[in-house]
């Protein structure tokens, strides 16, 4: 039952994520991951800094809904955890979040204005902002869902690139997904 709930929640996320266990300390895992990225086909579509790595869709195939795969490696008592998250490009994500917060502002402001108007015995037209803002929020989540469906192949490709690097560099030592 808990797995089913997690699967539903994962499907509802705007930015899906996963975790893998690596059998070595984080610094060693980062070094091995970077060595695996040093190939002609991956060096143009990846960027690494510190314990963070980003896999990108090739520029020729990039669309507005194209994802990127952010990977972070953290130390965890002698072993390490690799945390991956699929996300849109920063400019797309910033636009989504701007509209999202603007919609929530409309909900809160409309509810407050409507309440003040009602208490003041005025016509409470401010309440109209509440369903409008909520519809915009639902629209944002629907757009995220549709964008993820369009980007499914690209997400699979990015995850495949990560998995191939991990299998080359760590073999079968990579632990289960969470």
PDB file of C-alpha atoms in Angstrom:
ATOM      1  CA  UNK A   1       0.000   0.000   0.000  1.00  0.00           C
ATOM      2  CA  UNK A   2       2.837   2.395   0.870  1.00  0.00           C
ATOM      3  CA  UNK A   3       4.589   1.713  -2.475  1.00  0.00           C
ATOM      4  CA  UNK A   4       1.351   2.493  -4.306  1.00  0.00           C
ATOM      5  CA  UNK A   5       1.000   5.808  -2.470  1.00  0.00           C
ATOM      6  CA  UNK A   6       4.625   6.709  -3.222  1.00  0.00           C
ATOM      7  CA  UNK A   7       4.066   5.861  -6.904  1.00  0.00           C
ATOM      8  CA  UNK A   8       1.002   8.151  -7.015  1.00  0.00           C
ATOM      9  CA  UNK A   9       2.918  10.941  -5.286  1.00  0.00           C
ATOM     10  CA  UNK A  10       5.892  10.491  -7.624  1.00  0.00           C
ATOM     11  CA  UNK A  11       3.564  10.791 -10.623  1.00  0.00           C
ATOM     12  CA  UNK A  12       2.203  14.054  -9.203  1.00  0.00           C
ATOM     13  CA  UNK A  13       5.640  15.640  -8.708  1.00  0.00           C
ATOM     14  CA  UNK A  14       6.604  18.440 -11.035  1.00  0.00           C
ATOM     15  CA  UNK A  15      10.223  17.307 -10.751  1.00  0.00           C
ATOM     16  CA  UNK A  16      10.510  13.493 -10.359  1.00  0.00           C
ATOM     17  CA  UNK A  17      13.404  12.219  -8.252  1.00  0.00           C
ATOM     18  CA  UNK A  18      15.217   9.010  -7.316  1.00  0.00           C
ATOM     19  CA  UNK A  19      18.020   7.846  -5.009  1.00  0.00           C
ATOM     20  CA  UNK A  20      20.716   5.206  -5.556  1.00  0.00           C
ATOM     21  CA  UNK A  21      23.212   3.831  -3.053  1.00  0.00           C
ATOM     22  CA  UNK A  22      26.889   3.747  -4.084  1.00  0.00           C
ATOM     23  CA  UNK A  23      29.332   1.470  -2.223  1.00  0.00           C
ATOM     24  CA  UNK A  24      32.148   4.014  -1.889  1.00  0.00           C
ATOM     25  CA  UNK A  25      32.640   7.348  -0.067  1.00  0.00           C
ATOM     26  CA  UNK A  26      31.254  10.425  -1.819  1.00  0.00           C
ATOM     27  CA  UNK A  27      34.637  11.833  -2.929  1.00  0.00           C
ATOM     28  CA  UNK A  28      35.561   8.532  -4.575  1.00  0.00           C
ATOM     29  CA  UNK A  29      32.104   8.268  -6.160  1.00  0.00           C
ATOM     30  CA  UNK A  30      32.423  11.799  -7.584  1.00  0.00           C
ATOM     31  CA  UNK A  31      35.868  11.007  -8.990  1.00  0.00           C
ATOM     32  CA  UNK A  32      34.640   7.782 -10.622  1.00  0.00           C
ATOM     33  CA  UNK A  33      31.534   9.500 -12.003  1.00  0.00           C
ATOM     34  CA  UNK A  34      33.637  12.278 -13.555  1.00  0.00           C
ATOM     35  CA  UNK A  35      35.984   9.724 -15.106  1.00  0.00           C
ATOM     36  CA  UNK A  36      32.925   8.053 -16.656  1.00  0.00           C
ATOM     37  CA  UNK A  37      31.743  11.377 -18.088  1.00  0.00           C
ATOM     38  CA  UNK A  38      35.047  11.947 -19.864  1.00  0.00           C
ATOM     39  CA  UNK A  39      33.858  10.526 -23.197  1.00  0.00           C
ATOM     40  CA  UNK A  40      33.211  12.450 -26.421  1.00  0.00           C
ATOM     41  CA  UNK A  41      29.473  11.692 -26.455  1.00  0.00           C
ATOM     42  CA  UNK A  42      28.905  12.759 -22.821  1.00  0.00           C
ATOM     43  CA  UNK A  43      31.319  15.657 -22.345  1.00  0.00           C
ATOM     44  CA  UNK A  44      29.222  17.966 -24.555  1.00  0.00           C
ATOM     45  CA  UNK A  45      25.951  17.243 -22.740  1.00  0.00           C
ATOM     46  CA  UNK A  46      27.098  17.137 -19.110  1.00  0.00           C
ATOM     47  CA  UNK A  47      28.448  19.644 -16.654  1.00  0.00           C
ATOM     48  CA  UNK A  48      29.963  18.871 -13.245  1.00  0.00           C
ATOM     49  CA  UNK A  49      30.940  20.998 -10.263  1.00  0.00           C
ATOM     50  CA  UNK A  50      31.693  19.736  -6.790  1.00  0.00           C
ATOM     51  CA  UNK A  51      29.372  16.876  -5.912  1.00  0.00           C
ATOM     52  CA  UNK A  52      26.817  17.984  -8.531  1.00  0.00           C
ATOM     53  CA  UNK A  53      26.464  16.815 -12.121  1.00  0.00           C
ATOM     54  CA  UNK A  54      23.897  17.811 -14.717  1.00  0.00           C
ATOM     55  CA  UNK A  55      22.931  15.740 -17.752  1.00  0.00           C
ATOM     56  CA  UNK A  56      21.346  17.770 -20.549  1.00  0.00           C
ATOM     57  CA  UNK A  57      19.492  16.925 -23.724  1.00  0.00           C
ATOM     58  CA  UNK A  58      21.615  17.579 -26.825  1.00  0.00           C
ATOM     59  CA  UNK A  59      21.044  21.102 -28.103  1.00  0.00           C
ATOM     60  CA  UNK A  60      19.757  19.945 -31.506  1.00  0.00           C
ATOM     61  CA  UNK A  61      16.977  17.936 -29.819  1.00  0.00           C
ATOM     62  CA  UNK A  62      16.128  20.489 -27.093  1.00  0.00           C
ATOM     63  CA  UNK A  63      12.534  21.765 -26.877  1.00  0.00           C
ATOM     64  CA  UNK A  64      10.803  23.957 -24.296  1.00  0.00           C
ATOM     65  CA  UNK A  65       9.695  20.835 -22.403  1.00  0.00           C
ATOM     66  CA  UNK A  66      13.132  19.176 -22.535  1.00  0.00           C
ATOM     67  CA  UNK A  67      14.321  18.085 -19.101  1.00  0.00           C
ATOM     68  CA  UNK A  68      17.705  17.968 -17.495  1.00  0.00           C
ATOM     69  CA  UNK A  69      18.851  15.426 -14.935  1.00  0.00           C
ATOM     70  CA  UNK A  70      20.455  16.907 -11.833  1.00  0.00           C
ATOM     71  CA  UNK A  71      22.616  14.446  -9.871  1.00  0.00           C
ATOM     72  CA  UNK A  72      24.016  15.099  -6.391  1.00  0.00           C
ATOM     73  CA  UNK A  73      26.255  12.723  -4.438  1.00  0.00           C
ATOM     74  CA  UNK A  74      26.244  12.868  -0.632  1.00  0.00           C
ATOM     75  CA  UNK A  75      28.335  11.049   1.977  1.00  0.00           C
ATOM     76  CA  UNK A  76      26.442   8.524   4.079  1.00  0.00           C
ATOM     77  CA  UNK A  77      28.659   6.709   6.664  1.00  0.00           C
ATOM     78  CA  UNK A  78      31.364   5.243   4.418  1.00  0.00           C
ATOM     79  CA  UNK A  79      29.059   4.796   1.441  1.00  0.00           C
ATOM     80  CA  UNK A  80      27.336   7.468  -0.605  1.00  0.00           C
ATOM     81  CA  UNK A  81      23.911   8.304  -1.923  1.00  0.00           C
ATOM     82  CA  UNK A  82      23.279   9.527  -5.437  1.00  0.00           C
ATOM     83  CA  UNK A  83      20.198  11.761  -5.591  1.00  0.00           C
ATOM     84  CA  UNK A  84      18.795  12.390  -9.066  1.00  0.00           C
ATOM     85  CA  UNK A  85      16.053  14.827 -10.019  1.00  0.00           C
ATOM     86  CA  UNK A  86      14.526  15.553 -13.410  1.00  0.00           C
ATOM     87  CA  UNK A  87      13.739  19.220 -13.880  1.00  0.00           C
ATOM     88  CA  UNK A  88      12.977  21.687 -16.640  1.00  0.00           C
ATOM     89  CA  UNK A  89      15.533  24.250 -17.737  1.00  0.00           C
ATOM     90  CA  UNK A  90      16.037  27.085 -15.215  1.00  0.00           C
ATOM     91  CA  UNK A  91      14.258  29.678 -17.383  1.00  0.00           C
ATOM     92  CA  UNK A  92      11.207  27.428 -17.794  1.00  0.00           C
ATOM     93  CA  UNK A  93      11.172  26.525 -14.081  1.00  0.00           C
ATOM     94  CA  UNK A  94      11.445  30.207 -13.086  1.00  0.00           C
ATOM     95  CA  UNK A  95       8.477  31.046 -15.331  1.00  0.00           C
ATOM     96  CA  UNK A  96       6.437  28.201 -13.837  1.00  0.00           C
ATOM     97  CA  UNK A  97       7.242  29.280 -10.284  1.00  0.00           C
ATOM     98  CA  UNK A  98       6.497  32.948 -11.020  1.00  0.00           C
ATOM     99  CA  UNK A  99       3.030  32.088 -12.325  1.00  0.00           C
ATOM    100  CA  UNK A 100       2.525  29.569  -9.482  1.00  0.00           C
ATOM    101  CA  UNK A 101       3.304  32.110  -6.744  1.00  0.00           C
ATOM    102  CA  UNK A 102       1.303  34.781  -8.542  1.00  0.00           C
ATOM    103  CA  UNK A 103      -1.696  32.430  -8.594  1.00  0.00           C
ATOM    104  CA  UNK A 104      -1.324  31.683  -4.861  1.00  0.00           C
ATOM    105  CA  UNK A 105      -1.064  35.404  -4.206  1.00  0.00           C
ATOM    106  CA  UNK A 106      -4.324  35.897  -6.135  1.00  0.00           C
ATOM    107  CA  UNK A 107      -5.995  33.203  -4.010  1.00  0.00           C
ATOM    108  CA  UNK A 108      -4.878  34.733  -0.697  1.00  0.00           C
ATOM    109  CA  UNK A 109      -5.470  38.335  -1.791  1.00  0.00           C
ATOM    110  CA  UNK A 110      -8.879  37.486  -3.292  1.00  0.00           C
ATOM    111  CA  UNK A 111      -9.987  35.651  -0.150  1.00  0.00           C
ATOM    112  CA  UNK A 112      -8.840  38.538   2.039  1.00  0.00           C
ATOM    113  CA  UNK A 113     -10.394  41.204  -0.173  1.00  0.00           C
ATOM    114  CA  UNK A 114     -13.640  39.256  -0.479  1.00  0.00           C
ATOM    115  CA  UNK A 115     -13.843  38.825   3.289  1.00  0.00           C
ATOM    116  CA  UNK A 116     -13.214  42.535   3.910  1.00  0.00           C
ATOM    117  CA  UNK A 117     -15.831  43.451   1.291  1.00  0.00           C
ATOM    118  CA  UNK A 118     -18.389  41.078   2.838  1.00  0.00           C
ATOM    119  CA  UNK A 119     -17.752  42.372   6.369  1.00  0.00           C
ATOM    120  CA  UNK A 120     -18.059  45.956   5.064  1.00  0.00           C
ATOM    121  CA  UNK A 121     -21.463  45.124   3.504  1.00  0.00           C
ATOM    122  CA  UNK A 122     -20.096  45.685   0.016  1.00  0.00           C
ATOM    123  CA  UNK A 123     -20.463  43.414  -2.969  1.00  0.00           C
ATOM    124  CA  UNK A 124     -17.761  40.704  -2.402  1.00  0.00           C
ATOM    125  CA  UNK A 125     -16.362  40.528  -5.929  1.00  0.00           C
ATOM    126  CA  UNK A 126     -12.843  39.827  -4.537  1.00  0.00           C
ATOM    127  CA  UNK A 127     -13.786  36.180  -4.001  1.00  0.00           C
ATOM    128  CA  UNK A 128     -13.632  35.666  -7.782  1.00  0.00           C
ATOM    129  CA  UNK A 129      -9.832  35.667  -7.569  1.00  0.00           C
ATOM    130  CA  UNK A 130      -9.910  32.491  -5.435  1.00  0.00           C
ATOM    131  CA  UNK A 131     -11.295  30.045  -8.052  1.00  0.00           C
ATOM    132  CA  UNK A 132      -9.374  31.858 -10.797  1.00  0.00           C
ATOM    133  CA  UNK A 133      -6.083  31.392  -8.940  1.00  0.00           C
ATOM    134  CA  UNK A 134      -6.912  27.771  -8.122  1.00  0.00           C
ATOM    135  CA  UNK A 135      -7.701  27.081 -11.795  1.00  0.00           C
ATOM    136  CA  UNK A 136      -4.346  28.566 -12.775  1.00  0.00           C
ATOM    137  CA  UNK A 137      -2.595  26.323 -10.218  1.00  0.00           C
ATOM    138  CA  UNK A 138      -4.401  23.259 -11.586  1.00  0.00           C
ATOM    139  CA  UNK A 139      -3.407  24.404 -15.085  1.00  0.00           C
ATOM    140  CA  UNK A 140       0.243  24.638 -14.041  1.00  0.00           C
ATOM    141  CA  UNK A 141       0.171  21.081 -12.706  1.00  0.00           C
ATOM    142  CA  UNK A 142      -1.601  19.894 -15.873  1.00  0.00           C
ATOM    143  CA  UNK A 143       1.037  21.637 -18.018  1.00  0.00           C
ATOM    144  CA  UNK A 144       3.743  19.938 -15.956  1.00  0.00           C
ATOM    145  CA  UNK A 145       2.096  16.555 -16.476  1.00  0.00           C
ATOM    146  CA  UNK A 146       1.742  17.134 -20.235  1.00  0.00           C
ATOM    147  CA  UNK A 147       5.340  18.382 -20.490  1.00  0.00           C
ATOM    148  CA  UNK A 148       6.585  15.274 -18.702  1.00  0.00           C
ATOM    149  CA  UNK A 149       4.654  13.078 -21.138  1.00  0.00           C
ATOM    150  CA  UNK A 150       6.245  14.924 -24.085  1.00  0.00           C
ATOM    151  CA  UNK A 151       9.684  14.596 -22.466  1.00  0.00           C
ATOM    152  CA  UNK A 152       9.334  10.927 -21.456  1.00  0.00           C
ATOM    153  CA  UNK A 153      11.748   9.676 -24.144  1.00  0.00           C
ATOM    154  CA  UNK A 154      14.295  12.354 -23.284  1.00  0.00           C
ATOM    155  CA  UNK A 155      14.003  11.540 -19.562  1.00  0.00           C
ATOM    156  CA  UNK A 156      14.561   7.872 -20.357  1.00  0.00           C
ATOM    157  CA  UNK A 157      17.582   8.805 -22.494  1.00  0.00           C
ATOM    158  CA  UNK A 158      19.116  10.963 -19.736  1.00  0.00           C
ATOM    159  CA  UNK A 159      18.572   8.223 -17.161  1.00  0.00           C
ATOM    160  CA  UNK A 160      20.102   5.721 -19.612  1.00  0.00           C
ATOM    161  CA  UNK A 161      23.222   7.907 -19.912  1.00  0.00           C
ATOM    162  CA  UNK A 162      23.546   8.029 -16.130  1.00  0.00           C
ATOM    163  CA  UNK A 163      22.960   4.286 -15.793  1.00  0.00           C
ATOM    164  CA  UNK A 164      25.568   3.502 -18.455  1.00  0.00           C
ATOM    165  CA  UNK A 165      28.164   5.668 -16.685  1.00  0.00           C
ATOM    166  CA  UNK A 166      27.331   4.034 -13.349  1.00  0.00           C
ATOM    167  CA  UNK A 167      27.524   0.515 -14.777  1.00  0.00           C
ATOM    168  CA  UNK A 168      30.904   1.268 -16.435  1.00  0.00           C
ATOM    169  CA  UNK A 169      32.330   2.881 -13.312  1.00  0.00           C
ATOM    170  CA  UNK A 170      30.712   0.826 -10.540  1.00  0.00           C
ATOM    171  CA  UNK A 171      29.556  -2.396 -12.227  1.00  0.00           C
ATOM    172  CA  UNK A 172      26.837  -4.142 -10.252  1.00  0.00           C
ATOM    173  CA  UNK A 173      27.779  -2.335  -7.016  1.00  0.00           C
ATOM    174  CA  UNK A 174      25.016   0.287  -7.381  1.00  0.00           C
ATOM    175  CA  UNK A 175      22.276  -0.221  -4.785  1.00  0.00           C
ATOM    176  CA  UNK A 176      18.496  -0.129  -5.093  1.00  0.00           C
ATOM    177  CA  UNK A 177      16.350   2.772  -5.996  1.00  0.00           C
ATOM    178  CA  UNK A 178      14.294   4.719  -3.544  1.00  0.00           C
TER     179      UNK A 178
END
